[in-house]
Short mmCIF file of C-alpha atoms and ligand atoms in Angstrom, two decimals:
data_model
loop_
_atom_site.label_atom_id
_atom_site.label_comp_id
_atom_site.label_asym_id
_atom_site.label_seq_id
_atom_site.Cartn_x
_atom_site.Cartn_y
_atom_site.Cartn_z
CA MET A 23 0.00 0.00 0.00
CA THR A 24 1.45 3.39 -0.94
CA SER A 25 1.04 6.64 1.01
CA GLU A 26 -0.83 9.45 -0.76
CA PRO A 27 1.56 10.99 -3.37
CA ALA A 28 1.87 14.75 -2.88
CA ALA A 29 1.21 15.18 -6.62
CA LEU A 30 -2.42 14.21 -6.05
CA GLU A 31 -3.13 16.87 -3.40
CA PRO A 32 -3.71 19.84 -5.71
CA LEU A 33 -6.11 17.70 -7.76
CA ALA A 34 -8.47 17.47 -4.76
CA GLY A 35 -11.48 19.48 -5.93
CA ARG A 36 -10.44 20.05 -9.50
CA PRO A 37 -12.36 18.26 -12.32
CA LEU A 38 -10.24 15.43 -13.68
CA ALA A 39 -9.49 14.68 -17.31
CA PRO A 40 -10.93 11.26 -18.22
CA ALA A 41 -7.43 10.12 -19.21
CA HIS A 42 -6.31 10.58 -15.60
CA LEU A 43 -9.14 8.59 -14.07
CA ASP A 44 -7.68 5.06 -14.31
CA ALA A 45 -4.41 6.06 -12.65
CA LEU A 46 -6.14 8.09 -9.97
CA VAL A 47 -8.70 5.41 -9.15
CA ALA A 48 -5.87 2.88 -8.87
CA GLU A 49 -3.95 5.28 -6.64
CA VAL A 50 -6.88 5.96 -4.32
CA LEU A 51 -7.71 2.23 -4.09
CA ALA A 52 -4.06 1.55 -3.29
CA CYS A 53 -3.80 4.09 -0.50
CA THR A 54 -7.18 3.50 1.17
CA PRO A 55 -6.91 0.92 3.98
CA PHE A 56 -9.83 -1.50 3.63
CA VAL A 57 -11.86 -3.24 6.30
CA ASP A 58 -12.20 -6.95 5.54
CA VAL A 59 -15.74 -7.74 6.74
CA HIS A 60 -15.59 -11.55 6.63
CA THR A 61 -12.64 -13.85 7.24
CA HIS A 62 -11.81 -17.07 9.06
CA LEU A 63 -8.56 -15.59 10.39
CA PHE A 64 -7.39 -15.45 14.00
CA PRO A 65 -4.77 -13.19 15.59
CA SER A 66 -1.26 -14.51 16.23
CA THR A 67 -2.16 -14.58 19.94
CA LEU A 68 -4.39 -17.57 19.06
CA ARG A 69 -1.46 -19.51 17.68
CA SER A 70 -3.20 -22.88 17.39
CA PHE A 71 -5.92 -21.35 15.24
CA SER A 72 -3.73 -19.10 13.09
CA LEU A 73 -3.08 -20.55 9.63
CA TRP A 74 -0.14 -19.05 7.69
CA GLY A 75 2.85 -20.04 5.60
CA ILE A 76 3.32 -22.25 2.55
CA ASP A 77 1.88 -25.53 3.91
CA ASP A 78 -1.35 -23.87 5.05
CA LEU A 79 -1.56 -21.92 1.78
CA LEU A 80 -1.32 -25.12 -0.27
CA THR A 81 -3.70 -27.22 1.87
CA TYR A 82 -6.46 -24.61 1.40
CA HIS A 83 -9.75 -26.36 0.46
CA TYR A 84 -10.06 -24.35 -2.79
CA LEU A 85 -6.78 -26.03 -3.94
CA GLU A 86 -7.70 -29.44 -2.53
CA ALA A 87 -10.86 -29.43 -4.65
CA GLU A 88 -8.64 -28.84 -7.71
CA LEU A 89 -6.11 -31.47 -6.57
CA PHE A 90 -8.79 -34.17 -6.38
CA ARG A 91 -9.67 -33.38 -10.02
CA ALA A 92 -6.08 -33.44 -11.22
CA SER A 93 -4.57 -36.24 -9.15
CA SER A 94 -5.50 -39.92 -8.94
CA ILE A 95 -5.07 -39.87 -5.16
CA ARG A 96 -8.18 -40.93 -3.25
CA PRO A 97 -9.38 -38.46 -0.58
CA GLN A 98 -8.85 -41.04 2.17
CA ALA A 99 -5.23 -41.54 1.15
CA TYR A 100 -4.73 -37.77 0.93
CA TRP A 101 -6.08 -37.12 4.45
CA ALA A 102 -3.80 -39.87 5.76
CA LEU A 103 -0.78 -37.82 4.67
CA ALA A 104 0.88 -35.32 7.01
CA LYS A 105 0.22 -31.66 6.13
CA PRO A 106 3.69 -31.06 4.53
CA GLU A 107 3.21 -34.17 2.38
CA ARG A 108 -0.21 -32.92 1.28
CA ALA A 109 1.31 -29.53 0.45
CA ASP A 110 4.09 -31.20 -1.54
CA LEU A 111 1.51 -33.13 -3.55
CA VAL A 112 -0.62 -30.04 -4.22
CA TRP A 113 2.47 -28.08 -5.27
CA ARG A 114 3.78 -30.78 -7.60
CA THR A 115 0.34 -31.54 -9.12
CA LEU A 116 -1.05 -28.00 -9.58
CA PHE A 117 2.06 -25.77 -9.78
CA VAL A 118 4.83 -27.95 -11.28
CA ASP A 119 3.03 -30.52 -13.46
CA ARG A 120 0.42 -27.91 -14.51
CA THR A 121 0.32 -24.16 -15.13
CA PRO A 122 -1.35 -22.39 -12.15
CA LEU A 123 -4.17 -20.73 -14.14
CA SER A 124 -7.11 -21.11 -11.73
CA GLU A 125 -8.04 -18.25 -9.37
CA ALA A 126 -6.83 -20.20 -6.33
CA THR A 127 -3.50 -21.38 -7.80
CA ARG A 128 -2.83 -17.97 -9.30
CA GLY A 129 -3.44 -16.59 -5.81
CA VAL A 130 -0.55 -18.59 -4.38
CA VAL A 131 1.71 -17.38 -7.20
CA SER A 132 0.68 -13.82 -6.39
CA VAL A 133 1.38 -14.28 -2.66
CA LEU A 134 4.84 -15.72 -3.25
CA HIS A 135 5.64 -12.96 -5.72
CA MET A 136 4.42 -10.22 -3.32
CA LEU A 137 6.63 -11.71 -0.59
CA GLY A 138 9.66 -11.77 -2.91
CA LEU A 139 9.70 -15.59 -3.16
CA ASP A 140 10.01 -17.80 -6.25
CA PRO A 141 6.58 -18.93 -7.53
CA ALA A 142 8.28 -21.34 -9.95
CA SER A 143 10.31 -23.16 -7.31
CA ALA A 144 10.63 -26.86 -8.16
CA CYS A 145 10.09 -27.85 -4.52
CA LEU A 146 8.89 -26.30 -1.28
CA ALA A 147 12.02 -26.62 0.87
CA PRO A 148 13.44 -23.13 0.14
CA LEU A 149 9.99 -21.58 0.66
CA ARG A 150 9.51 -23.43 3.95
CA ASP A 151 12.88 -22.15 5.15
CA VAL A 152 11.80 -18.56 4.59
CA PHE A 153 8.47 -18.93 6.38
CA ARG A 154 10.15 -20.83 9.23
CA GLY A 155 12.38 -17.81 9.78
CA LEU A 156 9.49 -15.36 10.17
CA SER A 157 8.13 -14.02 13.48
CA LEU A 158 4.36 -14.36 13.18
CA PRO A 159 3.44 -11.02 14.86
CA ASP A 160 5.82 -9.17 12.50
CA HIS A 161 4.53 -11.15 9.56
CA VAL A 162 0.93 -10.21 10.43
CA ASP A 163 1.97 -6.51 10.44
CA HIS A 164 3.73 -6.92 7.11
CA VAL A 165 0.84 -8.76 5.45
CA PHE A 166 -1.74 -6.22 6.69
CA ARG A 167 0.41 -3.37 5.36
CA LEU A 168 1.11 -5.07 2.01
CA ALA A 169 -2.55 -6.06 1.58
CA GLY A 170 -3.77 -2.56 2.45
CA ILE A 171 -6.03 -3.84 5.24
CA SER A 172 -6.60 -1.99 8.52
CA SER A 173 -8.77 -4.61 10.20
CA VAL A 174 -10.53 -7.90 9.66
CA VAL A 175 -13.69 -9.46 11.02
CA MET A 176 -13.28 -13.03 12.24
CA THR A 177 -15.77 -15.90 12.41
CA ASN A 178 -16.25 -16.88 16.04
CA ASP A 179 -18.44 -19.78 17.11
CA PRO A 180 -19.50 -19.55 20.79
CA LEU A 181 -20.30 -23.27 20.67
CA ASP A 182 -16.80 -24.20 19.48
CA GLY A 183 -15.25 -25.35 22.75
CA ALA A 184 -11.70 -25.48 21.36
CA GLU A 185 -11.90 -21.92 20.03
CA MET A 186 -13.41 -20.57 23.24
CA ALA A 187 -10.75 -22.35 25.31
CA ALA A 188 -8.08 -20.78 23.10
CA TRP A 189 -9.54 -17.32 23.77
CA ASP A 190 -9.52 -18.11 27.50
CA ARG A 191 -5.82 -18.95 27.25
CA ALA A 192 -4.93 -15.99 25.06
CA ARG A 193 -2.92 -13.52 27.10
CA ASP A 194 -3.36 -10.73 24.59
CA THR A 195 -5.63 -9.56 21.82
CA ASP A 196 -5.02 -7.74 18.54
CA ALA A 197 -7.19 -4.68 17.98
CA ARG A 198 -7.22 -5.32 14.22
CA PHE A 199 -9.14 -8.60 14.64
CA HIS A 200 -12.84 -8.04 15.28
CA ALA A 201 -15.37 -10.64 16.26
CA ALA A 202 -18.52 -11.86 14.56
CA LEU A 203 -20.77 -14.34 16.36
CA ARG A 204 -21.35 -17.26 14.02
CA LEU A 205 -24.65 -19.03 14.65
CA ASP A 206 -24.66 -21.93 12.15
CA ARG A 207 -24.81 -24.58 14.87
CA ILE A 208 -27.69 -22.77 16.59
CA LEU A 209 -29.80 -21.93 13.52
CA ASN A 210 -28.97 -24.94 11.31
CA GLU A 211 -28.33 -27.77 13.80
CA TRP A 212 -30.32 -26.89 16.93
CA GLU A 213 -31.36 -30.48 17.57
CA THR A 214 -27.70 -31.45 17.91
CA HIS A 215 -26.24 -28.29 19.42
CA HIS A 216 -28.82 -26.98 21.90
CA ALA A 217 -26.99 -29.30 24.32
CA GLY A 218 -23.96 -27.02 23.95
CA LEU A 219 -25.95 -24.15 25.45
CA ALA A 220 -27.24 -26.41 28.21
CA ALA A 221 -23.63 -27.38 28.96
CA GLN A 222 -22.87 -23.67 29.39
CA GLY A 223 -25.69 -23.43 31.94
CA TYR A 224 -28.58 -22.23 29.79
CA ALA A 225 -31.99 -23.82 30.42
CA VAL A 226 -32.84 -24.71 26.84
CA THR A 227 -34.76 -27.60 25.30
CA ALA A 228 -34.73 -29.20 21.86
CA ASP A 229 -38.21 -27.80 21.21
CA PRO A 230 -37.72 -24.04 21.69
CA GLY A 231 -40.64 -22.56 23.67
CA PRO A 232 -40.69 -19.04 25.18
CA ALA A 233 -38.36 -20.04 28.05
CA THR A 234 -35.77 -21.52 25.71
CA LEU A 235 -35.97 -18.51 23.39
CA ALA A 236 -35.39 -16.20 26.34
CA GLU A 237 -32.38 -18.30 27.36
CA LEU A 238 -31.00 -18.21 23.82
CA ARG A 239 -31.36 -14.42 23.86
CA ARG A 240 -29.47 -14.34 27.17
CA PHE A 241 -26.76 -16.59 25.65
CA LEU A 242 -26.33 -14.23 22.67
CA THR A 243 -26.25 -11.18 24.92
CA THR A 244 -23.63 -12.73 27.23
CA TRP A 245 -21.36 -13.70 24.35
CA SER A 246 -21.84 -10.29 22.74
CA GLN A 247 -20.77 -8.62 25.97
CA ARG A 248 -17.63 -10.74 25.93
CA PHE A 249 -16.76 -10.53 22.23
CA ALA A 250 -18.21 -7.11 21.22
CA PRO A 251 -19.03 -8.56 17.80
CA ARG A 252 -19.49 -6.39 14.71
CA TYR A 253 -22.45 -8.53 13.69
CA MET A 254 -24.03 -11.94 14.12
CA ALA A 255 -23.77 -14.26 11.15
CA VAL A 256 -25.14 -17.48 9.72
CA SER A 257 -24.73 -19.38 6.47
CA LEU A 258 -27.98 -20.75 5.08
CA PRO A 259 -28.71 -23.44 2.50
CA ASP A 260 -30.18 -22.77 -0.92
CA THR A 261 -33.39 -24.36 0.43
CA PHE A 262 -33.77 -21.62 3.05
CA GLU A 263 -37.31 -20.28 3.13
CA PHE A 264 -38.99 -17.54 5.14
CA PRO A 265 -41.64 -17.30 6.45
CA ARG A 266 -41.88 -20.98 7.26
CA GLU A 267 -43.13 -22.96 10.23
CA ASP A 268 -39.80 -24.54 11.26
CA LEU A 269 -37.27 -24.63 14.05
CA ARG A 270 -34.85 -22.21 12.36
CA SER A 271 -37.54 -19.58 11.83
CA ARG A 272 -38.67 -19.82 15.46
CA LEU A 273 -35.11 -19.41 16.72
CA LEU A 274 -34.43 -16.59 14.27
CA THR A 275 -37.58 -14.55 14.90
CA GLY A 276 -38.00 -15.50 18.58
CA ALA A 277 -34.44 -14.95 19.82
CA VAL A 278 -31.74 -14.03 17.29
CA LEU A 279 -33.39 -11.03 15.62
CA PRO A 280 -34.66 -9.65 18.95
CA ALA A 281 -31.14 -10.01 20.41
CA CYS A 282 -29.71 -8.18 17.39
CA ARG A 283 -32.18 -5.35 17.97
CA ASP A 284 -31.33 -5.24 21.69
CA LEU A 285 -27.61 -5.11 20.91
CA ASP A 286 -27.97 -2.84 17.86
CA LEU A 287 -26.17 -5.41 15.71
CA PRO A 288 -26.84 -6.39 12.11
CA ILE A 289 -27.11 -10.03 11.13
CA ALA A 290 -25.15 -11.34 8.13
CA LEU A 291 -27.01 -13.94 6.08
CA MET A 292 -24.77 -15.93 3.72
CA ILE A 293 -27.25 -17.80 1.56
CA GLY A 294 -27.00 -20.63 -0.95
CA VAL A 295 -24.52 -23.19 0.38
CA ARG A 296 -25.09 -26.92 -0.02
CA ARG A 297 -22.93 -28.36 2.71
CA GLN A 298 -21.04 -31.59 2.14
CA VAL A 299 -22.37 -32.74 -1.21
CA ASN A 300 -19.15 -34.79 -1.23
CA PRO A 301 -18.13 -35.37 2.41
CA ALA A 302 -14.97 -37.24 1.38
CA LEU A 303 -13.48 -33.88 0.39
CA GLN A 304 -14.13 -32.39 3.85
CA LEU A 305 -14.16 -28.54 3.62
CA ALA A 306 -13.75 -28.87 -0.15
CA GLY A 307 -16.96 -30.92 -0.26
CA ASP A 308 -19.45 -28.01 -0.15
CA ALA A 309 -21.37 -26.76 -3.18
CA CYS A 310 -23.92 -24.05 -3.97
CA GLY A 311 -27.45 -23.66 -5.26
CA GLN A 312 -29.83 -20.91 -6.29
CA ALA A 313 -31.94 -19.80 -3.36
CA ASP A 314 -35.41 -18.28 -3.27
CA LEU A 315 -34.62 -14.71 -2.25
CA ARG A 316 -38.25 -13.94 -1.44
CA ALA A 317 -37.08 -15.05 2.04
CA VAL A 318 -34.76 -12.02 2.19
CA GLY A 319 -37.54 -9.68 1.07
CA ALA A 320 -39.90 -11.14 3.67
CA LEU A 321 -37.35 -10.79 6.50
CA CYS A 322 -36.52 -7.18 5.58
CA ALA A 323 -40.23 -6.32 5.35
CA GLN A 324 -41.28 -8.10 8.54
CA PHE A 325 -38.32 -6.83 10.64
CA PRO A 326 -37.67 -3.23 9.59
CA GLU A 327 -35.77 -2.58 12.84
CA ASN A 328 -33.21 -5.27 11.99
CA ARG A 329 -30.32 -4.73 9.60
CA PHE A 330 -29.52 -7.56 7.19
CA MET A 331 -26.09 -7.87 5.54
CA VAL A 332 -26.57 -10.43 2.75
CA SER A 333 -24.16 -12.34 0.54
CA VAL A 334 -25.38 -14.98 -1.91
CA LEU A 335 -23.37 -17.89 -3.24
CA SER A 336 -24.99 -18.57 -6.59
CA ARG A 337 -24.38 -16.39 -9.62
CA GLU A 338 -28.07 -16.58 -10.48
CA ASN A 339 -29.10 -14.83 -7.24
CA GLN A 340 -26.89 -11.74 -7.63
CA HIS A 341 -29.24 -9.58 -9.71
CA GLU A 342 -32.26 -10.37 -7.55
CA LEU A 343 -30.29 -9.41 -4.44
CA CYS A 344 -29.52 -6.02 -5.98
CA VAL A 345 -33.19 -5.48 -6.75
CA TYR A 346 -34.26 -6.40 -3.21
CA ALA A 347 -31.66 -3.96 -1.89
CA ARG A 348 -33.38 -1.25 -3.94
CA LYS A 349 -36.59 -2.07 -2.08
CA PHE A 350 -35.27 -2.33 1.48
CA GLY A 351 -32.95 0.16 3.19
CA ASN A 352 -32.26 -2.39 5.91
CA LEU A 353 -30.57 -4.70 3.38
CA LEU A 354 -26.84 -4.34 2.59
CA PRO A 355 -25.35 -6.63 -0.07
CA PHE A 356 -21.78 -7.57 0.72
CA GLY A 357 -18.96 -9.46 -0.97
CA CYS A 358 -18.63 -11.86 -3.86
CA TRP A 359 -18.67 -14.98 -1.72
CA TRP A 360 -16.59 -18.12 -2.39
CA PHE A 361 -17.80 -19.62 -5.71
CA VAL A 362 -18.45 -16.14 -7.15
CA SER A 363 -15.11 -14.68 -6.04
CA SER A 364 -13.25 -15.34 -9.31
CA ALA A 365 -12.26 -12.29 -11.38
CA SER A 366 -14.86 -12.52 -14.17
CA LEU A 367 -17.73 -12.95 -11.70
CA VAL A 368 -16.50 -10.22 -9.33
CA GLU A 369 -16.38 -7.92 -12.34
CA GLU A 370 -19.91 -8.84 -13.43
CA ILE A 371 -21.41 -8.62 -9.95
CA THR A 372 -19.66 -5.39 -8.96
CA THR A 373 -20.55 -3.62 -12.20
CA GLU A 374 -24.19 -4.63 -11.78
CA ARG A 375 -24.24 -3.48 -8.15
CA LEU A 376 -22.69 -0.11 -9.03
CA GLU A 377 -25.29 0.39 -11.75
CA LEU A 378 -28.24 -0.63 -9.54
CA LEU A 379 -27.10 0.55 -6.09
CA GLY A 380 -24.54 3.30 -6.63
CA THR A 381 -22.02 2.98 -3.77
CA SER A 382 -24.48 1.55 -1.21
CA PHE A 383 -22.94 -1.94 -0.96
CA ILE A 384 -19.73 -3.63 0.25
CA PRO A 385 -17.92 -4.92 -2.86
CA GLN A 386 -15.83 -7.69 -1.39
CA HIS A 387 -14.62 -9.63 1.62
CA SER A 388 -11.66 -12.01 1.48
CA ASP A 389 -13.05 -15.08 3.32
CA ALA A 390 -9.35 -15.58 4.12
CA ARG A 391 -8.58 -18.77 6.03
CA VAL A 392 -4.80 -18.37 5.77
CA LEU A 393 -3.12 -15.05 6.67
CA GLU A 394 -1.45 -14.58 3.28
CA HIS A 395 -4.80 -14.94 1.50
CA LEU A 396 -5.22 -11.24 2.33
CA LEU A 397 -2.40 -10.47 -0.12
CA TYR A 398 -3.82 -11.88 -3.32
CA LYS A 399 -7.53 -11.48 -2.58
CA TRP A 400 -7.16 -7.74 -1.95
CA ARG A 401 -4.62 -7.23 -4.74
CA ASP A 402 -7.10 -8.85 -7.14
CA THR A 403 -9.99 -6.78 -5.78
CA ARG A 404 -8.09 -3.52 -6.36
CA THR A 405 -7.07 -4.67 -9.85
CA ILE A 406 -10.67 -5.65 -10.78
CA LEU A 407 -12.28 -2.55 -9.24
CA THR A 408 -9.98 -0.03 -10.96
CA PRO A 409 -11.42 -0.23 -14.49
CA ILE A 410 -14.96 -0.74 -13.16
CA LEU A 411 -14.86 2.47 -11.11
CA ALA A 412 -12.83 4.42 -13.70
CA ASN A 413 -15.30 3.53 -16.46
CA ALA A 414 -18.22 4.52 -14.27
CA TYR A 415 -16.57 7.89 -13.64
CA LYS A 416 -15.83 8.33 -17.34
CA ARG A 417 -19.50 7.71 -18.12
CA VAL A 418 -20.80 10.29 -15.64
CA ALA A 419 -18.14 12.79 -16.75
CA ALA A 420 -19.22 12.24 -20.38
CA ASN A 421 -22.80 12.83 -19.23
CA GLY A 422 -21.73 16.27 -18.00
CA ARG A 423 -20.79 15.92 -14.32
CA PRO A 424 -17.03 16.42 -13.80
CA ILE A 425 -15.32 14.03 -11.36
CA THR A 426 -12.86 15.21 -8.72
CA ARG A 427 -10.35 13.35 -6.64
CA ASP A 428 -12.46 14.03 -3.56
CA ASP A 429 -15.34 12.16 -5.22
CA ILE A 430 -13.13 9.10 -5.74
CA VAL A 431 -11.71 9.18 -2.20
CA ARG A 432 -15.20 9.53 -0.71
CA ASP A 433 -16.63 6.70 -2.84
CA VAL A 434 -13.77 4.26 -2.24
CA THR A 435 -13.84 5.01 1.48
CA ARG A 436 -17.58 4.41 1.52
CA LEU A 437 -17.36 1.13 -0.39
CA PHE A 438 -14.53 -0.37 1.68
CA ARG A 439 -14.95 1.30 5.10
CA THR A 440 -17.85 3.56 6.01
CA ASN A 441 -20.73 1.46 4.61
CA PHE A 442 -19.62 -1.21 7.08
CA GLU A 443 -18.78 1.21 9.91
CA GLN A 444 -22.20 2.82 9.66
CA TRP A 445 -23.92 -0.54 9.75
CA THR A 446 -21.95 -1.84 12.72
CA PRO A 447 -21.81 1.09 15.11
CA ALA A 448 -21.05 -0.96 18.21
CA ALA A 449 -17.35 0.01 18.33
CA PRO A 450 -14.87 1.83 16.07
CA VAL A 451 -13.54 -0.51 13.34
CA ASP A 452 -9.95 0.33 14.16
CA GLY A 453 -10.49 0.08 17.94
CA PRO A 454 -10.29 -2.67 20.60
CA GLY A 455 -11.02 -6.07 19.05
CA ALA A 456 -12.07 -9.42 20.54
CA PRO A 457 -11.66 -10.24 24.26
O1 FIX B 11 -19.65 -20.26 5.48
C1 FIX B 11 -18.60 -19.65 5.26
O2 FIX B 11 -18.20 -18.71 5.97
C2 FIX B 11 -17.77 -20.07 4.08
O3 FIX B 11 -17.01 -18.98 3.67
C3 FIX B 11 -16.89 -21.24 4.43
O4 FIX B 11 -17.66 -22.26 4.95
C4 FIX B 11 -16.08 -21.80 3.26
O5 FIX B 11 -15.48 -23.00 3.67
C5 FIX B 11 -15.01 -20.88 2.77
O6 FIX B 11 -13.92 -20.86 3.29
C6 FIX B 11 -15.27 -20.05 1.64
O7 FIX B 11 -14.42 -19.29 1.17
ZN1 ZN B 12 -16.54 -17.68 5.20
#
């Protein structure tokens, strides 16, 4: 990330020549620190949960999905390997025996290049040596600076005993890592996981009546007081429907949405995942499907006091989400999630959102699972956004409204910072993070 070149200052309020717009948009994107609103990252203080370095980069489920297509190895045999052996196989199969053309393989090339390492290395030993020599806290600082990220929002599951124990042990926090309370186990697997609340001392039953709903609300409030989350979040299948007489709807409307209102928190709905269509691939075994977004419209209409951040996994749902956002001010589309995070789809989705919503959306989140993912996912986002924004400015300038540098700075800041900050007012985005 570069600091603001002095040359740009005098341009502040002056109308810009269209020929300057690409360079200036690229410059403003480069020097605006972004907030990454959804990741699976943890601070270095939670060492056992922090993924980083070449072996974690290569055993990322996006690459494993591609390995199982390219290699004859059976999943069972692959999982029986130690992590470095898995990484060696992924490297040899996807980066040595093949050209790394996919979004995920290209990402690793980009990371190695940005860190000054050799993306064409025949083997991983020299790369491992470099990562082994790094101090993780310094590396986190370096990656955040290089990626142009000021803070990230984690994914924290209050029913994940191992994660919560790790937080208990953590002696320190990192103000750049913010919490989000992830409720998949509660809203998607209550029958199995209500016992987890009971084990924490909450009087809940499998069939949630008023008493159980009140206890669930108390559970969410207690964990929010501890974690100061930016939002609550849940991923939902493509079969998600609302309104509907089912357990999830009762938990959602009877406890989760009321708790969000109490705590002035939005809820993030990530809709359209088909979990484990091929369980043998573990995390790589999930797929997507087109959802019926009338559920989103119904939730926004029925709960005007709640704020809904929504990301959809199927390409076919993107346009409809934009249209619903034009109907409901309490709906904020965010990110090009997972299977729609490749360059051509980010371009299509972002252009459509800009045309239908102006700057009232959050263009991207990284979904980073490994620290260095921040490098290529945000480099790609800046590269993809530059022509999209510059062309939009050229169009409005050609229509007769000159564009100034201040316009670009304000719009980029809104897209990658203030839209989120205004929707999650609980605490400053660059302030104290998780407990
Ligand atoms: O539900 C989610 O937060 C998804 O992002 C993950 O489940 C998924 O495995 C992932 O890492 C996508 O990028
Ligand atoms: Zn995610």
